[in-house]
Tab-separated table of C-alpha atoms in Angstrom:
chain	number	residue	atom	x	y	z
A	10	MET	CA	12.173	111.807	48.065
A	11	GLY	CA	11.827	108.152	48.609
A	12	ASP	CA	13.500	106.069	51.163
A	13	HIS	CA	16.350	104.202	49.581
A	14	ASN	CA	16.480	101.708	52.428
A	15	ARG	CA	12.994	100.409	51.710
A	16	PRO	CA	12.944	97.272	49.632
A	17	VAL	CA	11.764	97.600	46.108
A	18	THR	CA	8.420	95.972	45.346
A	19	GLY	CA	6.383	95.434	42.185
A	20	TYR	CA	8.979	93.511	40.179
A	21	PRO	CA	7.782	90.154	38.847
A	22	ALA	CA	8.894	87.062	40.694
A	23	ALA	CA	11.528	84.877	39.091
A	24	PRO	CA	10.052	82.146	36.784
A	25	PRO	CA	10.062	78.662	38.162
A	26	ASN	CA	12.835	76.272	37.064
A	27	PRO	CA	11.264	73.676	34.738
A	28	ASN	CA	13.840	71.048	35.758
A	29	VAL	CA	12.915	71.240	39.420
A	30	PHE	CA	9.739	69.499	40.527
A	31	SER	CA	7.990	70.617	43.538
A	32	ALA	CA	6.791	68.199	46.126
A	33	ALA	CA	3.234	68.916	45.174
A	34	ALA	CA	3.858	68.136	41.491
A	35	GLN	CA	5.588	64.804	42.086
A	36	PRO	CA	3.398	61.687	41.829
A	37	PRO	CA	2.693	59.790	44.964
A	38	PRO	CA	5.009	56.874	45.703
A	39	ALA	CA	4.180	53.379	44.346
A	40	THR	CA	2.070	54.860	41.617
A	41	ALA	CA	2.377	53.017	38.201
A	42	TYR	CA	1.470	54.404	34.867
A	43	PRO	CA	-1.206	52.205	33.223
A	44	TYR	CA	-0.644	50.675	29.769
A	45	THR	CA	-3.321	50.166	27.191
A	46	ALA	CA	-4.798	46.629	27.494
A	47	PRO	CA	-4.860	44.467	24.322
A	48	PRO	CA	-8.199	43.790	22.709
A	49	PRO	CA	-10.065	41.017	24.500
A	50	TYR	CA	-10.438	38.853	21.358
A	51	PHE	CA	-6.692	38.158	21.199
A	52	ASN	CA	-6.598	36.581	24.661
A	53	ASN	CA	-7.083	32.890	23.676
A	54	ASN	CA	-10.531	33.576	22.326
A	55	ASN	CA	-11.302	30.568	20.084
A	56	ASN	CA	-14.562	32.133	19.008
A	57	HIS	CA	-12.819	34.933	17.227
A	58	PRO	CA	-13.194	34.794	13.430
A	59	TYR	CA	-9.425	34.495	13.012
A	60	HIS	CA	-9.367	31.174	14.841
A	61	ASN	CA	-12.359	29.798	12.908
A	62	TYR	CA	-11.041	30.694	9.483
A	63	PRO	CA	-10.679	27.421	7.459
A	64	ASN	CA	-7.240	26.216	6.427
A	65	PRO	CA	-7.220	26.206	2.606
A	66	TYR	CA	-4.511	23.502	2.446
A	67	ALA	CA	-6.462	21.116	4.693
A	68	SER	CA	-9.539	21.652	2.542
A	69	GLN	CA	-7.582	20.806	-0.625
A	70	ARG	CA	-6.177	17.637	0.954
A	71	ASN	CA	-9.648	16.472	1.985
A	72	THR	CA	-10.968	17.115	-1.515
A	73	LEU	CA	-8.128	15.174	-3.143
A	74	LEU	CA	-8.589	12.291	-0.710
A	75	ARG	CA	-12.319	12.083	-1.433
A	76	ARG	CA	-11.678	12.144	-5.169
A	77	ALA	CA	-9.053	9.401	-4.921
A	78	ILE	CA	-11.394	7.171	-2.890
A	79	ALA	CA	-14.215	7.788	-5.377
A	80	ILE	CA	-11.943	6.873	-8.307
A	81	ILE	CA	-10.780	3.650	-6.622
A	82	VAL	CA	-14.339	2.593	-5.766
A	83	ALA	CA	-15.602	3.403	-9.272
A	84	SER	CA	-12.698	1.518	-10.908
A	85	THR	CA	-13.313	-1.534	-8.729
A	86	ILE	CA	-17.027	-1.573	-9.539
A	87	ILE	CA	-16.419	-1.132	-13.280
A	88	THR	CA	-13.735	-3.834	-13.398
A	89	GLY	CA	-15.873	-6.266	-11.405
A	90	THR	CA	-18.868	-5.599	-13.641
A	91	ILE	CA	-16.840	-6.220	-16.805
A	92	LEU	CA	-15.391	-9.474	-15.437
A	93	PHE	CA	-18.829	-10.630	-14.325
A	94	ILE	CA	-20.302	-9.940	-17.775
A	95	LEU	CA	-17.430	-11.800	-19.442
A	96	TRP	CA	-17.927	-14.695	-17.041
A	97	LEU	CA	-21.620	-14.856	-17.943
A	98	LEU	CA	-20.921	-14.655	-21.676
A	99	ILE	CA	-18.291	-17.375	-21.549
A	100	SER	CA	-20.308	-19.553	-19.127
A	101	PRO	CA	-17.361	-21.613	-17.801
A	102	ARG	CA	-18.067	-25.131	-16.624
A	103	ILE	CA	-16.097	-27.450	-14.361
A	104	PRO	CA	-14.193	-30.245	-16.175
A	105	GLU	CA	-15.455	-33.817	-15.976
A	106	PHE	CA	-13.438	-36.905	-14.974
A	107	GLN	CA	-14.236	-40.561	-15.468
A	108	ILE	CA	-12.389	-43.695	-14.354
A	109	ASP	CA	-12.196	-46.060	-17.327
A	110	SER	CA	-10.275	-48.934	-15.756
A	111	LEU	CA	-8.272	-49.888	-12.689
A	112	THR	CA	-5.974	-52.899	-12.623
A	113	MET	CA	-4.190	-54.223	-9.555
A	114	SER	CA	-1.280	-56.702	-9.683
A	115	ASN	CA	1.347	-58.271	-7.395
A	116	LEU	CA	-0.862	-57.876	-4.345
A	117	ASN	CA	0.669	-59.155	-1.111
A	118	LEU	CA	-0.765	-58.524	2.351
A	119	SER	CA	1.303	-59.735	5.313
A	120	ASN	CA	2.358	-58.434	8.709
A	121	SER	CA	0.517	-55.102	8.277
A	122	LEU	CA	2.457	-54.477	5.075
A	123	ILE	CA	1.064	-54.147	1.558
A	124	THR	CA	2.791	-54.600	-1.762
A	125	ALA	CA	0.863	-53.929	-4.971
A	126	ASN	CA	0.817	-52.130	-8.307
A	127	TRP	CA	-2.178	-50.196	-9.653
A	128	ASP	CA	-2.666	-48.946	-13.205
A	129	LEU	CA	-5.426	-46.389	-13.524
A	130	HIS	CA	-6.850	-45.083	-16.802
A	131	PHE	CA	-9.115	-42.040	-16.725
A	132	THR	CA	-10.670	-39.626	-19.201
A	133	ALA	CA	-10.838	-35.885	-18.631
A	134	LYS	CA	-13.418	-33.902	-20.574
A	135	ASN	CA	-13.580	-30.161	-21.219
A	136	PRO	CA	-17.295	-29.282	-21.536
A	137	ASN	CA	-16.550	-25.620	-22.361
A	138	LYS	CA	-17.094	-24.575	-25.967
A	139	LYS	CA	-15.289	-21.243	-25.579
A	140	MET	CA	-12.471	-22.040	-23.158
A	141	THR	CA	-9.270	-24.086	-23.191
A	142	LEU	CA	-7.868	-25.711	-20.062
A	143	TYR	CA	-4.295	-26.101	-18.832
A	144	TYR	CA	-3.462	-28.664	-16.135
A	145	ASP	CA	-0.260	-28.657	-14.127
A	146	GLU	CA	0.968	-29.635	-10.656
A	147	ILE	CA	-1.226	-32.730	-10.684
A	148	ALA	CA	-0.939	-34.933	-7.590
A	149	ALA	CA	-2.774	-38.250	-7.281
A	150	ALA	CA	-3.091	-40.832	-4.513
A	151	ILE	CA	-4.866	-44.155	-4.008
A	152	PHE	CA	-6.639	-44.750	-0.700
A	153	TYR	CA	-8.217	-47.544	1.244
A	154	ASP	CA	-11.044	-45.732	3.007
A	155	SER	CA	-9.245	-42.675	4.466
A	156	LEU	CA	-5.762	-44.225	4.513
A	157	SER	CA	-3.355	-43.204	1.747
A	158	ILE	CA	-1.486	-46.233	0.379
A	159	ALA	CA	0.497	-44.814	-2.551
A	160	ASP	CA	0.810	-41.487	-4.352
A	161	THR	CA	2.356	-40.108	-7.530
A	162	THR	CA	2.337	-37.112	-9.897
A	163	VAL	CA	0.851	-36.747	-13.371
A	164	PRO	CA	2.550	-34.864	-16.239
A	165	PRO	CA	0.849	-31.567	-17.232
A	166	PHE	CA	-1.571	-31.665	-20.152
A	167	PHE	CA	-3.688	-29.317	-22.260
A	168	MET	CA	-7.336	-29.605	-23.275
A	169	ASP	CA	-8.856	-27.758	-26.219
A	170	LYS	CA	-12.440	-26.504	-26.354
A	171	GLY	CA	-14.940	-29.356	-25.950
A	172	ASN	CA	-12.127	-31.892	-26.121
A	173	GLU	CA	-11.437	-35.139	-24.240
A	174	THR	CA	-8.106	-36.632	-23.249
A	175	ALA	CA	-7.153	-40.044	-21.831
A	176	GLN	CA	-4.497	-40.276	-19.142
A	177	LYS	CA	-2.788	-43.088	-17.248
A	178	ILE	CA	-1.583	-43.122	-13.647
A	179	SER	CA	0.535	-45.815	-12.019
A	180	PHE	CA	0.761	-46.340	-8.264
A	181	VAL	CA	3.321	-48.528	-6.516
A	182	ALA	CA	3.351	-49.715	-2.909
A	183	SER	CA	6.378	-51.761	-1.930
A	184	GLY	CA	6.078	-53.095	1.612
A	185	ALA	CA	4.153	-50.019	2.760
A	186	TYR	CA	2.941	-50.106	6.346
A	187	VAL	CA	-0.826	-49.872	6.850
A	188	GLU	CA	-2.654	-49.463	10.115
A	189	LYS	CA	-4.221	-52.549	11.675
A	190	TRP	CA	-7.839	-51.539	10.950
A	191	ALA	CA	-7.008	-51.039	7.254
A	192	PHE	CA	-4.970	-54.247	7.018
A	193	ASP	CA	-7.739	-56.296	8.648
A	194	GLY	CA	-10.388	-54.578	6.509
A	195	MET	CA	-8.681	-55.423	3.189
A	196	ASN	CA	-8.166	-59.051	4.196
A	197	LYS	CA	-11.808	-59.317	5.300
A	198	GLU	CA	-13.134	-57.834	2.040
A	199	LYS	CA	-10.906	-60.121	-0.002
A	200	ALA	CA	-12.042	-63.215	1.863
A	201	GLN	CA	-15.782	-62.396	1.962
A	202	SER	CA	-16.533	-60.669	-1.344
A	203	GLY	CA	-13.492	-61.448	-3.457
A	204	SER	CA	-12.790	-57.764	-3.990
A	205	ILE	CA	-11.184	-54.771	-2.295
A	206	GLY	CA	-12.602	-51.251	-2.555
A	207	PHE	CA	-10.249	-48.345	-3.186
A	208	ASN	CA	-10.706	-44.684	-3.977
A	209	VAL	CA	-8.560	-42.229	-5.910
A	210	ARG	CA	-8.075	-38.544	-5.239
A	211	MET	CA	-6.416	-35.977	-7.475
A	212	VAL	CA	-5.560	-32.321	-6.991
A	213	ALA	CA	-4.551	-30.287	-10.033
A	214	ARG	CA	-3.953	-26.629	-10.732
A	215	VAL	CA	-6.022	-25.696	-13.781
A	216	GLY	CA	-6.109	-22.520	-15.865
A	217	PHE	CA	-9.082	-21.284	-17.914
A	218	LYS	CA	-8.459	-19.302	-21.103
A	219	ALA	CA	-10.856	-17.819	-23.652
A	220	GLY	CA	-9.102	-15.888	-26.413
A	221	ALA	CA	-7.068	-13.102	-24.845
A	222	TRP	CA	-8.912	-13.461	-21.526
A	223	ARG	CA	-7.263	-15.703	-18.969
A	224	ALA	CA	-8.618	-16.434	-15.519
A	225	ARG	CA	-6.300	-16.992	-12.611
A	226	ARG	CA	-5.378	-20.608	-11.993
A	227	ARG	CA	-7.578	-22.541	-9.612
A	228	TYR	CA	-7.077	-25.804	-7.742
A	229	LEU	CA	-9.284	-28.597	-9.023
A	230	ARG	CA	-10.137	-31.488	-6.689
A	231	VAL	CA	-11.213	-34.853	-8.078
A	232	TYR	CA	-12.603	-37.691	-5.967
A	233	CYS	CA	-13.265	-41.150	-7.441
A	234	GLY	CA	-14.710	-43.468	-4.836
A	235	VAL	CA	-16.018	-47.004	-4.525
A	236	LEU	CA	-13.577	-48.527	-7.001
A	237	SER	CA	-13.954	-52.222	-6.242
A	238	VAL	CA	-11.193	-54.381	-7.676
A	239	GLY	CA	-12.094	-58.048	-8.023
A	240	VAL	CA	-9.441	-60.277	-6.503
A	241	GLY	CA	-10.078	-63.823	-5.279
A	242	ALA	CA	-8.951	-65.276	-1.992
A	243	ASN	CA	-5.899	-66.858	-3.565
A	244	LYS	CA	-5.266	-64.257	-6.263
A	245	SER	CA	-2.870	-61.338	-6.386
A	246	SER	CA	-4.374	-59.420	-9.301
A	247	GLY	CA	-7.761	-58.114	-10.415
A	248	ASN	CA	-9.674	-55.519	-12.411
A	249	LEU	CA	-12.280	-52.844	-11.748
A	250	LEU	CA	-15.759	-54.231	-11.235
A	251	GLY	CA	-18.878	-52.548	-12.583
A	252	GLY	CA	-17.392	-50.667	-15.530
A	253	PRO	CA	-16.394	-46.965	-15.772
A	254	ARG	CA	-17.186	-44.618	-12.880
A	255	GLN	CA	-17.832	-40.895	-12.811
A	256	CYS	CA	-15.785	-38.829	-10.385
A	257	ARG	CA	-16.829	-35.870	-8.291
A	258	VAL	CA	-15.074	-32.659	-9.290
A	259	GLY	CA	-14.942	-29.353	-7.506
A	260	LEU	CA	-12.898	-26.166	-7.230
């Protein structure tokens, strides 16, 4: 019969408690669990295909801009070509001016002052067979050498194709001061040659029109020089010497 005081053996040991960690099972201190690293191509990699993918909106803007520039350039070239062809077909020519007569009266030179009246008659000619001309804002002045003595304005006028028109301009100087070199020069010419040389300058805004086509207005400059007026030593009036004179005209 067995000994009841002897401990019983052979029974299975009690199962371990799953909520209790043994010292051997615990991780060492200061040990971190690693996380999965992101793919290397997301770390500021500009060579990745995502970064190099073209922006469709930027591409559309560039295309529209190139098309707009091409349209503007083509329109400018076409318009310029059409205007150039019209210009060649019409063959515009600069108007012609001629001084017909110049009369001076009431001349008085004293103490660097001049008093005189001038009546100028000129003819303007339109040499264009396909264009009409419109003149406005016409300013005219009479000079001794480069010194302006008197100035005035001329009423606007119209010239038909291949037409001529006669115009009159009157200048008045009443005790106008002239510089010493000009005063002495006029007196010297009057005493030595019995004449005084003047010149006339005009500036007019002129428009060219051919049918429905109208060019923008241009400024026309007219210079009529060497207009010698015969006046004796003791005379106060005189007329243009040498007959009509052609004027230089330019735009």
